Amino acid sequence: MNENMEDQEDDGKDWQVEFLQAIGESFYYNLDDLVTEEDLYYADPDDWLEPVLLVMGNKVTPTDLALITESQILAISKEFGEGFECPPVSIEKIKQAVADTLARWSPGDLGEDTSRLDQKK
């Protein structure tokens, strides 16, 4: 189990907040050079998470990120471009942000079903 979950409550809300925060942080660190300094200053932390949630849904899990498709990556890239009024984000930067998130939260860390991973192989 992920060390982030050791002290979490059983209601599942805490893990969700922690995981979503990790996604936002990973995207911030990988994409912050793509927006103006003013936009960066005024951007809310949720701004870095919103494009991912718009494409993947509000209940996104580490397993969902591990199974991300090229079309979802392209859609996230487009959403970032529209949200920050910049060109679409490079596929490589999106993939790196996903990889950074998965380095912190592995599939199954949230207790989600990981059987879909076996189907991908």
PDB file of C-alpha atoms in Angstrom:
ATOM      1  CA  MET A   1       0.000   0.000   0.000  1.00  0.00           C
ATOM      2  CA  ASN A   2       1.191   3.493  -0.821  1.00  0.00           C
ATOM      3  CA  GLU A   3       2.794   5.284   2.097  1.00  0.00           C
ATOM      4  CA  ASN A   4       0.443   8.190   1.360  1.00  0.00           C
ATOM      5  CA  MET A   5      -2.487   6.036   2.462  1.00  0.00           C
ATOM      6  CA  GLU A   6      -1.144   4.866   5.821  1.00  0.00           C
ATOM      7  CA  ASP A   7      -3.000   7.461   7.878  1.00  0.00           C
ATOM      8  CA  GLN A   8      -6.035   7.918   5.641  1.00  0.00           C
ATOM      9  CA  GLU A   9      -9.609   7.611   6.831  1.00  0.00           C
ATOM     10  CA  ASP A  10     -11.782   4.763   5.576  1.00  0.00           C
ATOM     11  CA  ASP A  11     -14.234   7.038   3.771  1.00  0.00           C
ATOM     12  CA  GLY A  12     -11.949   7.286   0.721  1.00  0.00           C
ATOM     13  CA  LYS A  13     -12.117  11.068   0.485  1.00  0.00           C
ATOM     14  CA  ASP A  14      -8.635  11.687   1.854  1.00  0.00           C
ATOM     15  CA  TRP A  15      -6.921   9.386  -0.635  1.00  0.00           C
ATOM     16  CA  GLN A  16      -8.785  11.002  -3.471  1.00  0.00           C
ATOM     17  CA  VAL A  17      -7.632  14.458  -2.424  1.00  0.00           C
ATOM     18  CA  GLU A  18      -4.028  13.280  -2.013  1.00  0.00           C
ATOM     19  CA  PHE A  19      -3.999  11.511  -5.368  1.00  0.00           C
ATOM     20  CA  LEU A  20      -5.609  14.407  -7.224  1.00  0.00           C
ATOM     21  CA  GLN A  21      -3.098  16.757  -5.614  1.00  0.00           C
ATOM     22  CA  ALA A  22      -0.281  14.520  -6.885  1.00  0.00           C
ATOM     23  CA  ILE A  23      -1.673  14.723 -10.424  1.00  0.00           C
ATOM     24  CA  GLY A  24      -1.879  18.518 -10.237  1.00  0.00           C
ATOM     25  CA  GLU A  25       1.650  18.793  -8.879  1.00  0.00           C
ATOM     26  CA  SER A  26       3.077  16.482 -11.537  1.00  0.00           C
ATOM     27  CA  PHE A  27       1.450  18.438 -14.330  1.00  0.00           C
ATOM     28  CA  TYR A  28       2.517  21.747 -12.799  1.00  0.00           C
ATOM     29  CA  TYR A  29       6.167  20.698 -12.597  1.00  0.00           C
ATOM     30  CA  ASN A  30       6.176  19.354 -16.150  1.00  0.00           C
ATOM     31  CA  LEU A  31       4.159  22.094 -17.843  1.00  0.00           C
ATOM     32  CA  ASP A  32       4.868  25.307 -15.937  1.00  0.00           C
ATOM     33  CA  ASP A  33       7.267  26.529 -18.636  1.00  0.00           C
ATOM     34  CA  LEU A  34       4.441  26.598 -21.174  1.00  0.00           C
ATOM     35  CA  VAL A  35       2.460  29.440 -19.671  1.00  0.00           C
ATOM     36  CA  THR A  36       3.324  33.061 -19.072  1.00  0.00           C
ATOM     37  CA  GLU A  37       4.714  34.085 -15.721  1.00  0.00           C
ATOM     38  CA  GLU A  38       1.533  36.069 -15.055  1.00  0.00           C
ATOM     39  CA  ASP A  39      -0.679  33.062 -15.841  1.00  0.00           C
ATOM     40  CA  LEU A  40       1.549  30.916 -13.650  1.00  0.00           C
ATOM     41  CA  TYR A  41       1.201  33.375 -10.772  1.00  0.00           C
ATOM     42  CA  TYR A  42      -2.581  33.541 -11.035  1.00  0.00           C
ATOM     43  CA  ALA A  43      -3.173  29.877 -11.815  1.00  0.00           C
ATOM     44  CA  ASP A  44      -5.014  27.984  -9.132  1.00  0.00           C
ATOM     45  CA  PRO A  45      -3.590  24.536  -8.311  1.00  0.00           C
ATOM     46  CA  ASP A  46      -6.818  23.040  -9.625  1.00  0.00           C
ATOM     47  CA  ASP A  47      -6.080  24.611 -13.020  1.00  0.00           C
ATOM     48  CA  TRP A  48      -3.330  22.026 -13.495  1.00  0.00           C
ATOM     49  CA  LEU A  49      -5.698  19.194 -12.614  1.00  0.00           C
ATOM     50  CA  GLU A  50      -8.816  20.299 -14.480  1.00  0.00           C
ATOM     51  CA  PRO A  51      -7.742  19.243 -18.013  1.00  0.00           C
ATOM     52  CA  VAL A  52      -6.984  15.741 -16.755  1.00  0.00           C
ATOM     53  CA  LEU A  53     -10.352  15.458 -15.012  1.00  0.00           C
ATOM     54  CA  LEU A  54     -12.204  16.782 -18.057  1.00  0.00           C
ATOM     55  CA  VAL A  55     -10.756  13.943 -20.125  1.00  0.00           C
ATOM     56  CA  MET A  56     -10.407  11.116 -17.574  1.00  0.00           C
ATOM     57  CA  GLY A  57     -13.315  11.881 -15.240  1.00  0.00           C
ATOM     58  CA  ASN A  58     -13.508  12.946 -11.594  1.00  0.00           C
ATOM     59  CA  LYS A  59     -12.887   9.423 -10.282  1.00  0.00           C
ATOM     60  CA  VAL A  60      -9.566   8.911 -12.078  1.00  0.00           C
ATOM     61  CA  THR A  61      -7.299   6.345 -10.409  1.00  0.00           C
ATOM     62  CA  PRO A  62      -3.669   5.293 -10.811  1.00  0.00           C
ATOM     63  CA  THR A  63      -4.917   2.343 -12.861  1.00  0.00           C
ATOM     64  CA  ASP A  64      -6.729   4.737 -15.197  1.00  0.00           C
ATOM     65  CA  LEU A  65      -3.508   6.709 -15.637  1.00  0.00           C
ATOM     66  CA  ALA A  66      -1.529   3.528 -16.279  1.00  0.00           C
ATOM     67  CA  LEU A  67      -4.015   2.668 -19.044  1.00  0.00           C
ATOM     68  CA  ILE A  68      -4.126   6.150 -20.580  1.00  0.00           C
ATOM     69  CA  THR A  69      -4.594   6.069 -24.350  1.00  0.00           C
ATOM     70  CA  GLU A  70      -3.002   8.203 -27.040  1.00  0.00           C
ATOM     71  CA  SER A  71      -6.387   9.810 -27.726  1.00  0.00           C
ATOM     72  CA  GLN A  72      -6.745  10.746 -24.044  1.00  0.00           C
ATOM     73  CA  ILE A  73      -3.226  12.201 -24.049  1.00  0.00           C
ATOM     74  CA  LEU A  74      -4.080  14.265 -27.132  1.00  0.00           C
ATOM     75  CA  ALA A  75      -7.320  15.428 -25.515  1.00  0.00           C
ATOM     76  CA  ILE A  76      -5.488  16.455 -22.321  1.00  0.00           C
ATOM     77  CA  SER A  77      -2.943  18.331 -24.437  1.00  0.00           C
ATOM     78  CA  LYS A  78      -5.745  20.195 -26.182  1.00  0.00           C
ATOM     79  CA  GLU A  79      -7.516  20.987 -22.892  1.00  0.00           C
ATOM     80  CA  PHE A  80      -4.310  22.457 -21.436  1.00  0.00           C
ATOM     81  CA  GLY A  81      -3.853  24.590 -24.541  1.00  0.00           C
ATOM     82  CA  GLU A  82      -7.393  25.901 -24.325  1.00  0.00           C
ATOM     83  CA  GLY A  83      -7.315  26.404 -20.567  1.00  0.00           C
ATOM     84  CA  PHE A  84      -4.020  28.292 -20.529  1.00  0.00           C
ATOM     85  CA  GLU A  85      -4.515  29.891 -23.955  1.00  0.00           C
ATOM     86  CA  CYS A  86      -1.303  28.407 -25.310  1.00  0.00           C
ATOM     87  CA  PRO A  87      -0.480  25.861 -28.008  1.00  0.00           C
ATOM     88  CA  PRO A  88      -1.398  22.274 -27.157  1.00  0.00           C
ATOM     89  CA  VAL A  89       1.094  20.713 -24.758  1.00  0.00           C
ATOM     90  CA  SER A  90       3.589  18.228 -26.197  1.00  0.00           C
ATOM     91  CA  ILE A  91       2.722  14.564 -25.890  1.00  0.00           C
ATOM     92  CA  GLU A  92       6.078  13.920 -24.209  1.00  0.00           C
ATOM     93  CA  LYS A  93       5.317  16.404 -21.419  1.00  0.00           C
ATOM     94  CA  ILE A  94       1.910  14.844 -20.787  1.00  0.00           C
ATOM     95  CA  LYS A  95       3.455  11.360 -20.683  1.00  0.00           C
ATOM     96  CA  GLN A  96       6.151  12.554 -18.276  1.00  0.00           C
ATOM     97  CA  ALA A  97       3.554  14.114 -15.960  1.00  0.00           C
ATOM     98  CA  VAL A  98       1.597  10.842 -15.979  1.00  0.00           C
ATOM     99  CA  ALA A  99       4.793   8.866 -15.286  1.00  0.00           C
ATOM    100  CA  ASP A 100       5.692  11.205 -12.418  1.00  0.00           C
ATOM    101  CA  THR A 101       2.237  10.737 -10.904  1.00  0.00           C
ATOM    102  CA  LEU A 102       2.509   6.951 -11.242  1.00  0.00           C
ATOM    103  CA  ALA A 103       5.910   7.049  -9.547  1.00  0.00           C
ATOM    104  CA  ARG A 104       4.085   8.387  -6.488  1.00  0.00           C
ATOM    105  CA  TRP A 105       0.844   6.400  -6.782  1.00  0.00           C
ATOM    106  CA  SER A 106       1.008   2.945  -8.354  1.00  0.00           C
ATOM    107  CA  PRO A 107      -1.990   1.102  -9.806  1.00  0.00           C
ATOM    108  CA  GLY A 108      -3.896  -0.514  -6.957  1.00  0.00           C
ATOM    109  CA  ASP A 109      -2.645   1.913  -4.304  1.00  0.00           C
ATOM    110  CA  LEU A 110      -6.155   3.272  -3.904  1.00  0.00           C
ATOM    111  CA  GLY A 111      -7.740  -0.147  -3.647  1.00  0.00           C
ATOM    112  CA  GLU A 112      -9.112   0.043  -7.172  1.00  0.00           C
ATOM    113  CA  ASP A 113      -9.498  -3.011  -9.386  1.00  0.00           C
ATOM    114  CA  THR A 114      -6.333  -3.502 -11.434  1.00  0.00           C
ATOM    115  CA  SER A 115      -7.534  -6.460 -13.527  1.00  0.00           C
ATOM    116  CA  ARG A 116      -7.783  -4.161 -16.560  1.00  0.00           C
ATOM    117  CA  LEU A 117      -3.979  -3.987 -16.529  1.00  0.00           C
ATOM    118  CA  ASP A 118      -3.811  -7.718 -17.286  1.00  0.00           C
ATOM    119  CA  GLN A 119      -6.059  -7.215 -20.309  1.00  0.00           C
ATOM    120  CA  LYS A 120      -3.698  -4.593 -21.707  1.00  0.00           C
ATOM    121  CA  LYS A 121      -0.744  -7.006 -21.833  1.00  0.00           C
TER     122      LYS A 121
END
